Short mmCIF file of C-alpha atoms in Angstrom, two decimals:
data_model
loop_
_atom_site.label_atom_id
_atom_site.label_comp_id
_atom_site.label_asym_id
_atom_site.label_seq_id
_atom_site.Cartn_x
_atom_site.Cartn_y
_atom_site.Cartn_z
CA UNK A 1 -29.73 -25.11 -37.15
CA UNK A 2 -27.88 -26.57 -33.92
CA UNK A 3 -26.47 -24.47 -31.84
CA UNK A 4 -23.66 -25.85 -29.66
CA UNK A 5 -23.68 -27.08 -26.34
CA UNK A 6 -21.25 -24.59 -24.44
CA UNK A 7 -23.99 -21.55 -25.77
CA UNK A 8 -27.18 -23.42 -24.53
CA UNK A 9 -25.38 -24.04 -20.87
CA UNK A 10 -24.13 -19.93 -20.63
CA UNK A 11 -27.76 -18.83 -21.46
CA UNK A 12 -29.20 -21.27 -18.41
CA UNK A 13 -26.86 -20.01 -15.99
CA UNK A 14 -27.55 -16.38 -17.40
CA UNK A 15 -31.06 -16.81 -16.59
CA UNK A 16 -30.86 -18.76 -13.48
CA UNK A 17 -28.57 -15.67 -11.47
CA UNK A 18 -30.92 -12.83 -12.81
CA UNK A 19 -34.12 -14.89 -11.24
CA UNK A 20 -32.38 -14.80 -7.82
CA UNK A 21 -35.13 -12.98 -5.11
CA UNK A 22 -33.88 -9.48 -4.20
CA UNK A 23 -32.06 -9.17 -0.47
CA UNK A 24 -35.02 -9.76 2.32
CA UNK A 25 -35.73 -7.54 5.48
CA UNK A 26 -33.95 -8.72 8.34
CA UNK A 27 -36.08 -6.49 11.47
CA UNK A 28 -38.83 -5.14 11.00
CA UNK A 29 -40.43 -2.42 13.77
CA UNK A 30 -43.76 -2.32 15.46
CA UNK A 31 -44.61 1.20 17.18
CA UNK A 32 -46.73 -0.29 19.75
CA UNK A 33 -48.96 2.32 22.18
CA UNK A 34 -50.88 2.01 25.20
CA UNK A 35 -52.41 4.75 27.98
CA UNK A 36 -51.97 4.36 31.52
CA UNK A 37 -54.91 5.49 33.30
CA UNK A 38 -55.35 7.06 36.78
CA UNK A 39 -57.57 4.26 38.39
CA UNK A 40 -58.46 7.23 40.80
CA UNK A 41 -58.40 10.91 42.32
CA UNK A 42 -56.66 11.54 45.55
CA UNK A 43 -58.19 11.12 48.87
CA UNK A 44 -58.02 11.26 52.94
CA UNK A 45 -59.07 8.60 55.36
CA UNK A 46 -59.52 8.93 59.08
CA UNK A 47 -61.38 7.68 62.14
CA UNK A 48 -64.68 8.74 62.69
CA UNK A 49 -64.34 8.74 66.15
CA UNK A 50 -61.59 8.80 68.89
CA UNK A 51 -61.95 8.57 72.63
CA UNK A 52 -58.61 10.05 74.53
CA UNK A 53 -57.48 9.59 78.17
CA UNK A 54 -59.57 11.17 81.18
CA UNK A 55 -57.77 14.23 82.78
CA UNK A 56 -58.74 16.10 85.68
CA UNK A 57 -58.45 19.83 85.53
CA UNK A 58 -54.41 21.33 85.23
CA UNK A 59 -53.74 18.27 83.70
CA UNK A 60 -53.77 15.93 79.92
CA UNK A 61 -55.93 14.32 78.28
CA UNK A 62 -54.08 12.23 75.73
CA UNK A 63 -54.50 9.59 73.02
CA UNK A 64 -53.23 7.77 69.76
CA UNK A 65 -55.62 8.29 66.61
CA UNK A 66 -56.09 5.17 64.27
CA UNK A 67 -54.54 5.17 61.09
CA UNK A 68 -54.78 8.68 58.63
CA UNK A 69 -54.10 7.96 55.17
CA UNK A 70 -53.64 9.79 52.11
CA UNK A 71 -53.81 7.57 48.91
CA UNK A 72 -53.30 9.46 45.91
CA UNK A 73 -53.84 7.70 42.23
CA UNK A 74 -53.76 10.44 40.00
CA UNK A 75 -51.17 8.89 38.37
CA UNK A 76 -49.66 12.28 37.70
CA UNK A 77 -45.74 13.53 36.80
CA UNK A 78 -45.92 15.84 40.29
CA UNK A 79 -48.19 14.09 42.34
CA UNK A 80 -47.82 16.58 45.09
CA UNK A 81 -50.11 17.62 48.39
CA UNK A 82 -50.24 18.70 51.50
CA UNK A 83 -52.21 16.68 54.00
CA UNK A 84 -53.56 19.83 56.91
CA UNK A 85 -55.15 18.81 60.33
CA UNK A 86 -57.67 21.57 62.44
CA UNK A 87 -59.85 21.83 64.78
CA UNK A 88 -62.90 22.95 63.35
CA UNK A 89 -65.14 22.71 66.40
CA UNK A 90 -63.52 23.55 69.79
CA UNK A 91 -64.02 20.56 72.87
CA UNK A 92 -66.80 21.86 74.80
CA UNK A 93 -69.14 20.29 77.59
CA UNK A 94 -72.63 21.65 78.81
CA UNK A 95 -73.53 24.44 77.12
CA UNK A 96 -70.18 25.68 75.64
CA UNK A 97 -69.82 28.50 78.05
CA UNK A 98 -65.59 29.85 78.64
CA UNK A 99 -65.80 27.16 81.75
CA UNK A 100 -66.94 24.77 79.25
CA UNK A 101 -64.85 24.84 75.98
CA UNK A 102 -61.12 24.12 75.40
CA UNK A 103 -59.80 25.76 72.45
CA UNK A 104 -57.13 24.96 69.92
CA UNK A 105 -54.27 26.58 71.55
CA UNK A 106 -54.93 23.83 74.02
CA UNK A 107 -54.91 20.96 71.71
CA UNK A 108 -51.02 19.69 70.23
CA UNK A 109 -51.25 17.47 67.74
CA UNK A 110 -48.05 15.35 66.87
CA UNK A 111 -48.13 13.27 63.34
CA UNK A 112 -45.74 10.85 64.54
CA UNK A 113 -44.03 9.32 61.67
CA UNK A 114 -45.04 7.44 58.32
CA UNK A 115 -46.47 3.98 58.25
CA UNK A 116 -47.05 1.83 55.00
CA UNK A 117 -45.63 4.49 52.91
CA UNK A 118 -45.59 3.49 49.08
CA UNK A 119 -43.01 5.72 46.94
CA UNK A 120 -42.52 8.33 48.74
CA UNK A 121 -40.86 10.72 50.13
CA UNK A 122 -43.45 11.93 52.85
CA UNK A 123 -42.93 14.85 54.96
CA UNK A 124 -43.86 14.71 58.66
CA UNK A 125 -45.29 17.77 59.96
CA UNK A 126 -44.25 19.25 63.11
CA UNK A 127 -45.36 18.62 66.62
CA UNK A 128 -47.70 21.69 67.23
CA UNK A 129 -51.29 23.25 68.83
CA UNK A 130 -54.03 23.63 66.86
CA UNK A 131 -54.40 27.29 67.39
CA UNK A 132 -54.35 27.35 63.69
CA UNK A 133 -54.05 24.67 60.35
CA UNK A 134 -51.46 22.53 60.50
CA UNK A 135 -49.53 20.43 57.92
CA UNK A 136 -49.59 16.62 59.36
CA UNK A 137 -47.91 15.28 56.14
CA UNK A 138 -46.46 15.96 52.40
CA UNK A 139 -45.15 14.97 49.12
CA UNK A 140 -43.33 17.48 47.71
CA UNK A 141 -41.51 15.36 44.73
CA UNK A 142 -42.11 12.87 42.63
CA UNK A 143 -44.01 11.31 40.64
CA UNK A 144 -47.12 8.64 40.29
CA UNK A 145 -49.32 6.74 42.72
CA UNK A 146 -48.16 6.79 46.17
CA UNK A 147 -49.91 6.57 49.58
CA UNK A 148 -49.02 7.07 53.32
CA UNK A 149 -50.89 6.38 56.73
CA UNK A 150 -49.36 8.17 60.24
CA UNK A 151 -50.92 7.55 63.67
CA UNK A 152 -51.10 11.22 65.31
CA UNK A 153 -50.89 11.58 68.93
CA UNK A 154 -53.51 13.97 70.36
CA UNK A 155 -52.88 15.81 73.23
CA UNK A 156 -55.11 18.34 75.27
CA UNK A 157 -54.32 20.18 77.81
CA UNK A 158 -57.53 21.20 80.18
CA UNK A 159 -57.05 24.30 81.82
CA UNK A 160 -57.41 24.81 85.85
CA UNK A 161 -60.84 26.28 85.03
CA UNK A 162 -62.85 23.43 83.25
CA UNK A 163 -65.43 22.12 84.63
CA UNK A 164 -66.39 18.48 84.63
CA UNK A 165 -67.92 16.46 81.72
CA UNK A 166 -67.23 14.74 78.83
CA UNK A 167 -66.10 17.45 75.95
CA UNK A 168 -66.09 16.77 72.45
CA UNK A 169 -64.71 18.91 69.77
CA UNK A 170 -64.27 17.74 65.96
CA UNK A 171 -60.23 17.21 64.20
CA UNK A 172 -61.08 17.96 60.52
CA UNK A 173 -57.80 16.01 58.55
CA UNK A 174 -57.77 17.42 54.49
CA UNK A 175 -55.45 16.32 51.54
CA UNK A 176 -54.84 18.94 48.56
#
């Protein structure tokens, strides 16, 4: 049997719309991760040595330190710390008698201000003696790497009393 024309041409367009593919994504997401590491802990630099000005007795001996610098790379959310300064061994001469030794109430030490600092803020400490610790520099917010460097001025004043020679004490800078 024949079947007409007009039936054979509704079944191909029948099959031809129910073999259409089915809607396609149009995005697609990738959760992508990574870690950023802390290429390092935090630490203090400073001169090994410093020479300051020659002053007589009742008068100053002064000077400008080299660079201090704190870099920290902890690569933490409250990278905060407190950089102190003392004088852990007072400047003596001789034998380190009273005549001989000039003591930390003597001894100002002035941070000066920041140099090179990389996000910040910093904190200058105050202009004071080193009778006791003092705070050359902060960070008291934020967050990641940073660094600082300051150039203290050292100032001591020798008392009428000294006698001559060449004194030497040690300035002990720490970062925590």
């Amino acid at each position: 049997m024949r079947l007409p024309r007009l039936f054979i041409a509704c079944a191909v367009v029948v099959t031809a719309a129910s073999a259409q593919p089915a809607a396609a994504d149009t995005t697609q997401d990738t959760t992508t991760t990574f870690a950023v590491t802390a290429t390092d802990g935090i630490n203090i630099t400073a001169p090994a040595s410093a020479t300051l000005t020659d002053a007589a007795p009742g008068a100053t001996a002064t000077g400008q330190l080299t660079a201090i610098r704190v870099n920290d790379q902890r690569s933490a959310l409250d990278s905060n710390w407190t950089a102190t300064v003392s004088l852990t061994t007072p400047f003596t001469t001789g034998g380190g008698t009273a005549s001989e030794t000039i003591g930390g109430a003597n001894v100002d030490y002035d941070p000066g201000t920041e140099v090179n600092p990389v996000n910040g803020p910093f904190t200058a400490g105050s202009a004071a003696t080193l009778a006791a610790t003092r705070t050359a520099f902060s960070r008291t917010s934020g967050s990641g790497d940073n660094a600082v460097s300051w150039t203290p001025t050292v100032s001591v004043r020798v008392p009428a009393n000294a006698v001559a020679g060449t004194y030497t004490g040690t300035l002990r800078h720490s970062v925590a």
